[in-house]
Coordinates of N, CA and C and ligand atoms in Angstrom, one line a residue:
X1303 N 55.5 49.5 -7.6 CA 54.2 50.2 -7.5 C 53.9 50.9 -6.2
X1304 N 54.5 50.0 -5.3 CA 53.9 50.7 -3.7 C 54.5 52.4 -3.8
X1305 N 55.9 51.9 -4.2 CA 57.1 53.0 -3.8 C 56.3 54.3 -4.5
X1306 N 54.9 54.2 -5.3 CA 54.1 55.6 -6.0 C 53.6 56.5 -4.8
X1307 N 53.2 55.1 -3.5 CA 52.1 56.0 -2.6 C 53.0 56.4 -1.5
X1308 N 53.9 56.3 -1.1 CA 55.1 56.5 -0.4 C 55.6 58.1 0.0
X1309 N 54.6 58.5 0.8 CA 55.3 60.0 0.9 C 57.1 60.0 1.5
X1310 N 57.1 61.5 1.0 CA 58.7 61.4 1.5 C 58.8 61.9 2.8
X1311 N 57.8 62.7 3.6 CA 57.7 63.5 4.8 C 56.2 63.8 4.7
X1312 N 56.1 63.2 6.4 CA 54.9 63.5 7.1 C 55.4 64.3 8.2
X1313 N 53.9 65.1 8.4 CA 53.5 65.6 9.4 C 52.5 66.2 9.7
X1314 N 51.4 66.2 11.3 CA 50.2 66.6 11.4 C 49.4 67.6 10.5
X1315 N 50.0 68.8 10.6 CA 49.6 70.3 10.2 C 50.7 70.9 9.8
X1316 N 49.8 71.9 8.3 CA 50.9 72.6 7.6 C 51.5 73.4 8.4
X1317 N 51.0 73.9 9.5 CA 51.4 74.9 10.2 C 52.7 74.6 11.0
X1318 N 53.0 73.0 10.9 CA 54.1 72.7 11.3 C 55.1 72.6 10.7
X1319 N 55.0 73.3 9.1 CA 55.9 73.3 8.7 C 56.5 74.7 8.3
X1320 N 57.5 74.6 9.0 CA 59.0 76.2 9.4 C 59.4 76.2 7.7
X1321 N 59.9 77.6 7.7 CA 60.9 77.7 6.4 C 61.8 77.5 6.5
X1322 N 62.1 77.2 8.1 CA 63.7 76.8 8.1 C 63.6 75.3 7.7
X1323 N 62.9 74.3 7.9 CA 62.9 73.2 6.8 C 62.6 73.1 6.4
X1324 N 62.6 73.9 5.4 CA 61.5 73.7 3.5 C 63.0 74.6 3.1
X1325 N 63.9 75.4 3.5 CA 64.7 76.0 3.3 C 66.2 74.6 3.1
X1326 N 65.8 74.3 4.6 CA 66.9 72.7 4.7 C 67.0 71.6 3.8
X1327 N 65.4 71.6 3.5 CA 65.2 70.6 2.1 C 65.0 70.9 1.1
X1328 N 65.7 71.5 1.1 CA 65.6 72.6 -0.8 C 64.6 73.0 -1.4
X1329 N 63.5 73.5 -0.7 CA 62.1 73.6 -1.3 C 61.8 75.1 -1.0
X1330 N 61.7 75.6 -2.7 CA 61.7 76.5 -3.0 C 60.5 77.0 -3.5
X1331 N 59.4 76.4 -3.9 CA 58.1 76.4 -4.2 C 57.2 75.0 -3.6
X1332 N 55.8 75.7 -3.2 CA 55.3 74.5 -2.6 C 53.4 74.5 -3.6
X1333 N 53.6 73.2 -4.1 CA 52.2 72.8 -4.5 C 51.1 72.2 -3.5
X1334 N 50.2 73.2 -3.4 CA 49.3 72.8 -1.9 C 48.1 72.4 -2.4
X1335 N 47.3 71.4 -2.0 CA 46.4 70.6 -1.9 C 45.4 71.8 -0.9
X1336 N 44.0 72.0 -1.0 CA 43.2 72.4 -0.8 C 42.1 71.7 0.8
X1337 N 41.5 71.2 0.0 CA 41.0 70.7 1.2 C 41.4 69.2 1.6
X1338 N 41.1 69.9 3.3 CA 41.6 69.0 4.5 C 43.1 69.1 4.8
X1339 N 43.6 70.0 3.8 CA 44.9 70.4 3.9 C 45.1 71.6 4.7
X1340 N 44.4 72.4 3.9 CA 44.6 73.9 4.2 C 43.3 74.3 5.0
X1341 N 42.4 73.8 5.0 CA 40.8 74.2 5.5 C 40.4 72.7 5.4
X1342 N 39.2 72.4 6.3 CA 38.7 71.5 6.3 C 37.7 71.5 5.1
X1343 N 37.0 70.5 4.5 CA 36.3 70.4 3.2 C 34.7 70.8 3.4
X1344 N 34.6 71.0 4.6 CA 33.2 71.8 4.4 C 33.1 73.4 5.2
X1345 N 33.9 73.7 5.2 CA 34.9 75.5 5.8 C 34.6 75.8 4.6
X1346 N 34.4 77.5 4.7 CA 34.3 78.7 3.6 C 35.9 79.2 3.9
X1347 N 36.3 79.1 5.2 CA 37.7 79.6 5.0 C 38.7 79.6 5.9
X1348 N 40.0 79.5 5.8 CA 40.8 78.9 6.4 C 41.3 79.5 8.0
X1349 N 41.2 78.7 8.9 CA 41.5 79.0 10.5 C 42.6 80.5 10.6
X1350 N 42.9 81.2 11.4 CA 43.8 82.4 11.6 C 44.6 81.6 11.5
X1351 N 45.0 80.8 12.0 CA 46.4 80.3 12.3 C 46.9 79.4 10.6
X1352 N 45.9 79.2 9.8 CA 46.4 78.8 8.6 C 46.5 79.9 7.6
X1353 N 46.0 81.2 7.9 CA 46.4 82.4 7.1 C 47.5 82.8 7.8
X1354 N 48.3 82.9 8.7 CA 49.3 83.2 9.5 C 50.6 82.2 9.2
X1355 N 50.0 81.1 8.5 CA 51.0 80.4 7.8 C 51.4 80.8 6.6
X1356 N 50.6 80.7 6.2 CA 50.7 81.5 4.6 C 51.4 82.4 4.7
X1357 N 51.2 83.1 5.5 CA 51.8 84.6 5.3 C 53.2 84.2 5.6
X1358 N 53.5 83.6 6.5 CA 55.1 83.3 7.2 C 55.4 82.7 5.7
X1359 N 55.0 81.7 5.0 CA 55.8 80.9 4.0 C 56.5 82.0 3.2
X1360 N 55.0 83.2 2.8 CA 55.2 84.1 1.5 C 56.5 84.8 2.0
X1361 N 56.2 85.1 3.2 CA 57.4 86.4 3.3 C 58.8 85.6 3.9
X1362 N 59.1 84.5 3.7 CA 60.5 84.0 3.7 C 61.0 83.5 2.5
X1363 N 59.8 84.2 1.1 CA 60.4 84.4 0.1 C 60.0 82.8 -0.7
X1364 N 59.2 81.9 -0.5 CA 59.1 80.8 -1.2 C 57.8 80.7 -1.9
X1365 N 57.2 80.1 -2.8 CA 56.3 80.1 -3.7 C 55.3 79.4 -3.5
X1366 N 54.3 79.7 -3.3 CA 52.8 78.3 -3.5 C 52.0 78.6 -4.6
X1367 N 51.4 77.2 -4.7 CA 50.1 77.5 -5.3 C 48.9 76.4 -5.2
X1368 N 47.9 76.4 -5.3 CA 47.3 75.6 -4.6 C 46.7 75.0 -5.9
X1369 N 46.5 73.6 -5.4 CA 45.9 72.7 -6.5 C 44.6 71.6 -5.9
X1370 N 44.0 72.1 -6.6 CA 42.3 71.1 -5.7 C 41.9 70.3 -7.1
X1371 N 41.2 69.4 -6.5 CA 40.2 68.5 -7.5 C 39.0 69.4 -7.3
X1372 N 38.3 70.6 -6.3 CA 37.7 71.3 -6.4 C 37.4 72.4 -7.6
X1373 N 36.7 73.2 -7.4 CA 36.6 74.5 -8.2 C 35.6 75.6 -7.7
X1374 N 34.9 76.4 -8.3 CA 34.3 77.2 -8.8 C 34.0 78.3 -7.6
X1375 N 33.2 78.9 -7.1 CA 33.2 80.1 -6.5 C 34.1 80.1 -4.7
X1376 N 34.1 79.1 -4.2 CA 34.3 78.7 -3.3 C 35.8 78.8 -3.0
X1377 N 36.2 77.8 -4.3 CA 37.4 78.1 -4.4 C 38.3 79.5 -4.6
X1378 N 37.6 80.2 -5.5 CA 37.8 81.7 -5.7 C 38.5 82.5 -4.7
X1379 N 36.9 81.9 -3.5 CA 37.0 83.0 -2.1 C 38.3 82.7 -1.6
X1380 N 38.5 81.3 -1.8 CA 39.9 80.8 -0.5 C 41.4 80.8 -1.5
X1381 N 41.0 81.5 -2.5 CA 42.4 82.2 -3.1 C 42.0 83.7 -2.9
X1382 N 41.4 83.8 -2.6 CA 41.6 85.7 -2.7 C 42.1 86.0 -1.1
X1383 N 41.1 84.7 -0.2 CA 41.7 84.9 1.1 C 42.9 85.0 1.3
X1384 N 43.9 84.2 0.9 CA 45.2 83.4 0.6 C 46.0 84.1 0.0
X1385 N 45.4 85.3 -0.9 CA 46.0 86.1 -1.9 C 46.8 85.0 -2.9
X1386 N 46.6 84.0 -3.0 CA 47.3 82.6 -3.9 C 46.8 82.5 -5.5
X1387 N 47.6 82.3 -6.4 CA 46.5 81.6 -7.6 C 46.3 80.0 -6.9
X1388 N 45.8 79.6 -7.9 CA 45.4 78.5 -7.9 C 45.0 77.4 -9.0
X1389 N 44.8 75.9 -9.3 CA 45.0 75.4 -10.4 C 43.5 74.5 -9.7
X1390 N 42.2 74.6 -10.4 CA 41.4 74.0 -10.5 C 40.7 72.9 -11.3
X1391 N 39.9 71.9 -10.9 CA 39.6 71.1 -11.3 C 40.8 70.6 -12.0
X1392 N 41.7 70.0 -10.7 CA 42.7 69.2 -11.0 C 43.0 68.2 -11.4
X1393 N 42.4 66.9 -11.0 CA 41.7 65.6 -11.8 C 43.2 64.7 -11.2
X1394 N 43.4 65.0 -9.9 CA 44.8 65.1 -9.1 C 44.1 62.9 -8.8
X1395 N 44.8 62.0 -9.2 CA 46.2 61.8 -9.4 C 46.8 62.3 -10.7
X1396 N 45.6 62.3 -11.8 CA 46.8 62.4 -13.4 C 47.3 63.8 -13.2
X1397 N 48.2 63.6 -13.9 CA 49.4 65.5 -14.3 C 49.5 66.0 -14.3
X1398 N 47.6 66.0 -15.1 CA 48.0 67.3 -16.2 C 47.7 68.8 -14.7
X1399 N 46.6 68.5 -14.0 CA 46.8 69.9 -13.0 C 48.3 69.9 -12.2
X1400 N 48.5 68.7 -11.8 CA 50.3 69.1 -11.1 C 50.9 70.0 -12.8
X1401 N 50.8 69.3 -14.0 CA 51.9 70.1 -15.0 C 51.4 71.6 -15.1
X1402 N 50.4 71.5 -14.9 CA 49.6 73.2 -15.1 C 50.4 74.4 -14.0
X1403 N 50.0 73.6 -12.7 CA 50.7 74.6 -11.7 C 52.5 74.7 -12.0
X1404 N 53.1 73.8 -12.9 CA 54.1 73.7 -12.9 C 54.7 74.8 -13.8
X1405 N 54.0 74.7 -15.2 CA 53.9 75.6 -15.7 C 53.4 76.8 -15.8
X1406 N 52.4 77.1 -14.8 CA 52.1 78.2 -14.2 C 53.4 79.2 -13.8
X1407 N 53.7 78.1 -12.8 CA 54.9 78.8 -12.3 C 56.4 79.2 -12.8
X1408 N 56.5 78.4 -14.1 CA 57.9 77.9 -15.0 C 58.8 77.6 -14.5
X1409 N 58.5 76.7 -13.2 CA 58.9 75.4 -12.7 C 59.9 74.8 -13.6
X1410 N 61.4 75.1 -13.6 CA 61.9 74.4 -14.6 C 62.8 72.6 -13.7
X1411 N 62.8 73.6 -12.2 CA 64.3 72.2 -11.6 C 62.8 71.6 -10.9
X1412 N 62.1 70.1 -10.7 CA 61.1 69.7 -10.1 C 62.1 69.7 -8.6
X1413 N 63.1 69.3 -8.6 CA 63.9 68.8 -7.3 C 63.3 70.1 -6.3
X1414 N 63.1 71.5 -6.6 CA 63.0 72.1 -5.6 C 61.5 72.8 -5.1
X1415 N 60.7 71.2 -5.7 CA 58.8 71.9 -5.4 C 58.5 70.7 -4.7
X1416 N 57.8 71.3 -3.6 CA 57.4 70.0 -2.8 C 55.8 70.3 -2.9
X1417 N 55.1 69.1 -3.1 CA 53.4 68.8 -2.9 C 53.3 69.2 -1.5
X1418 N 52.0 69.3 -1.1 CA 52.1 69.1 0.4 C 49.8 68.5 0.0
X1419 N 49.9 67.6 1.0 CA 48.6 67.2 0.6 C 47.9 66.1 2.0
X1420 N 47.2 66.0 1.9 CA 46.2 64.7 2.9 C 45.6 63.6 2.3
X1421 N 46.0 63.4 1.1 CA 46.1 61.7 0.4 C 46.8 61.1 -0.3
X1422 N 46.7 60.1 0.1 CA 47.7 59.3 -0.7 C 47.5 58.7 -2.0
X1423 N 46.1 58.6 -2.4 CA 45.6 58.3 -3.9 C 45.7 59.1 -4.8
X1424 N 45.4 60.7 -4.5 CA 45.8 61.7 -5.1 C 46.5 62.4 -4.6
X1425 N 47.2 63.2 -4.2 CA 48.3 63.8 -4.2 C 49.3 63.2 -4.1
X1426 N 49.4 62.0 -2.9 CA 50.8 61.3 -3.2 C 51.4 60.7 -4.2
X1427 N 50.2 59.7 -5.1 CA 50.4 59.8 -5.7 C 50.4 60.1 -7.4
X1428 N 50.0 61.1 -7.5 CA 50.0 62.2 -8.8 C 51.3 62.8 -8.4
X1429 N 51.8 63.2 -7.5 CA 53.5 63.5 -7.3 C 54.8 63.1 -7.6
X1430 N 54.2 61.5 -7.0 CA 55.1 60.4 -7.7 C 55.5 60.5 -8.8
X1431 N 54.1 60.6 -8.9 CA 54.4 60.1 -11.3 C 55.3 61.2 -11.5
X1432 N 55.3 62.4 -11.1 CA 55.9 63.1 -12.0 C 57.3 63.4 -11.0
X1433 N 57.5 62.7 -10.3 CA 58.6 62.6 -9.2 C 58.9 63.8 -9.0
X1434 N 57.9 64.6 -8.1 CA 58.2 65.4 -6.9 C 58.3 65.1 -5.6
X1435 N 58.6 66.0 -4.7 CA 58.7 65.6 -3.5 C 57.2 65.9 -3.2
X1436 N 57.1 65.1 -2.2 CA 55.3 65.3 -1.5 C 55.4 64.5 -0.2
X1437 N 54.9 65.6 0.5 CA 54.6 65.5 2.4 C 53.1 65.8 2.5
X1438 N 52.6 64.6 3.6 CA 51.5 64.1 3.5 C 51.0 64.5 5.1
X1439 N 50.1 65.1 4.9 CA 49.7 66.0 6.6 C 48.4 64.8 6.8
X1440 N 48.3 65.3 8.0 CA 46.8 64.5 8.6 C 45.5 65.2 8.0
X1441 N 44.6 64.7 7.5 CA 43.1 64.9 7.0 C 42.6 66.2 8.5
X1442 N 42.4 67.3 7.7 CA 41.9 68.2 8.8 C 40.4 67.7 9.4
X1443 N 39.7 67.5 9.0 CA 38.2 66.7 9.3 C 38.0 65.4 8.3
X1444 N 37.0 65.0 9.4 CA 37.0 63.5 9.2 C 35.5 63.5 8.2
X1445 N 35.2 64.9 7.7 CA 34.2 64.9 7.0 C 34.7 65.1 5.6
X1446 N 34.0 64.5 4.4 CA 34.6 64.2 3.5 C 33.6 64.2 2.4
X1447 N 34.1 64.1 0.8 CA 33.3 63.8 -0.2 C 33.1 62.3 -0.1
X1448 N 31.8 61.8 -0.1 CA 31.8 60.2 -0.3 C 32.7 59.6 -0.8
X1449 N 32.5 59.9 -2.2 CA 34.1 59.2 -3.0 C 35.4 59.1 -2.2
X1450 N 35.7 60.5 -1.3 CA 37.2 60.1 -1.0 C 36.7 59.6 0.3
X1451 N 35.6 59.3 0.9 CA 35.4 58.2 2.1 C 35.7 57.0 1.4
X1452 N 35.0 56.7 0.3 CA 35.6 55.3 -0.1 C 36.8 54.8 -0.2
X1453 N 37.7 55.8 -1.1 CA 39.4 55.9 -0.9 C 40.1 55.9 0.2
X1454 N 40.0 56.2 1.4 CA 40.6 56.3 2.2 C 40.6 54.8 2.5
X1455 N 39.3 54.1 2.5 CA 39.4 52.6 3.1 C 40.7 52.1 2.6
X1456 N 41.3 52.3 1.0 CA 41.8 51.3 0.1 C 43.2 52.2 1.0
X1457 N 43.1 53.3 1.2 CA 44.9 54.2 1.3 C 44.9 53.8 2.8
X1458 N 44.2 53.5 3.9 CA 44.6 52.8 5.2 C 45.2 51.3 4.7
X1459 N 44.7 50.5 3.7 CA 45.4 49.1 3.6 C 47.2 49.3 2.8
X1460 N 47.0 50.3 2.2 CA 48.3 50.8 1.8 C 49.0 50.9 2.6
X1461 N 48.8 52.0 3.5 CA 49.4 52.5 4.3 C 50.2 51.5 5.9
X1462 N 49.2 50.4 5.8 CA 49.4 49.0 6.5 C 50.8 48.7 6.0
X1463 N 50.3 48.2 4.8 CA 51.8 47.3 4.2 C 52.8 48.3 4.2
X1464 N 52.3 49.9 3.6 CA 53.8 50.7 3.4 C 54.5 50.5 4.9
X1465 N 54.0 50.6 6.0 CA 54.3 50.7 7.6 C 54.6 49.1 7.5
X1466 N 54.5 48.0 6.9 CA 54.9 47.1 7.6 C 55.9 46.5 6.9
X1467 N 56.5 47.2 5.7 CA 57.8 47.2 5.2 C 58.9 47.9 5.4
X1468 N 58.7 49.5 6.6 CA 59.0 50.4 6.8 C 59.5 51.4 5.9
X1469 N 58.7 51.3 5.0 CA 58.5 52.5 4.0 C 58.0 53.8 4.3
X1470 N 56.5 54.3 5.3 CA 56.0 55.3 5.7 C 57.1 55.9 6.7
X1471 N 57.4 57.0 6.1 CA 58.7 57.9 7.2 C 58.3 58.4 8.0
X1472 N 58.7 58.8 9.0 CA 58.1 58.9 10.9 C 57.7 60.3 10.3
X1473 N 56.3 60.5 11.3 CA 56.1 62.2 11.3 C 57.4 63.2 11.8
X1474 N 56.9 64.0 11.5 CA 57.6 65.2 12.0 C 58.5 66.6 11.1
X1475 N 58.6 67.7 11.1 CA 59.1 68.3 10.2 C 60.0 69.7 11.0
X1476 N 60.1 69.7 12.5 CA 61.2 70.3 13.0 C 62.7 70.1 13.3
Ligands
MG617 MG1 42.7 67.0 0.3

């Protein structure tokens, strides 16, 4: 059961992640988590330096699309910013929004889509289940929906034991 919340690769910020390793690790399309990922959860829109990512990902030729438990006009703005689709009201840990983006995309090999997200209850793992790869960045603000203030209590005790069986893989992604 643990081995569900177990990212495969951490690291601080998306921005830390080059195409030369998403290229190294066969990752050919990326399913991105929304907020605290990409923008913090109470932002209209994402820092220069996180549209400056984006742009680097797109033009070295690899795929995203963003998948939120969010939705409606807000979300809109920060796909048109992004120039991205997107898969809303994801309901991220179950599937069915990871299967949506998947099939959005006609995602046929999973081996070459990596999640990229800031929890471990949902995105890590809703990844799992459907065994993708998923790398787990640091929470951009410490401001949050109540609900996932609650979850986080339970995903630090996880994250205890995963770290004290040395399951949790060291940051870093250069
Ligand atoms: Mg998030």
């Amino acid at each position: 059961m643990l081995h569900l919340f177990c990212p495969d690769f951490r690291c601080e910020n998306i921005t830390d992640i080059s195409p030369e390793w998403l290229r190294a690790n066969k990752v050919k399309t990326i399913i991105l988590d929304v907020d605290n990922t990409l923008l913090p959860w109470d932002a209209s829109a994402p820092t220069s330096a996180h549209l400056a990512w984006i742009k680097k990902i797109k033009s070295a030729g690899l795929r995203l699309i963003l998948l939120s438990n969010n939705g409606g006009k807000r979300l809109k703005n920060i796909c048109s910013l992004v120039e991205l689709p997107a898969v809303s009201w994801a309901a991220k840990p179950l599937p069915l929004g990871f299967k949506r983006a998947l099939h959005g995309l006609k995602i046929k090999e999973r081996g070459e889509v990596l999640v990229i997200g800031d929890q471990l209850i949902t995105d890590v793992l809703g990844a799992k289940k459907l065994g993708l790869k998923v790398l787990l960045v640091e929470s951009l603000s410490k401001k949050e929906f109540i609900i996932t203030r609650l979850t986080r209590k339970i995903e630090r005790v996880v994250i205890n034991k995963l770290a004290k069986k040395g399951l949790m893989p060291k940051g870093g992604t250069k």
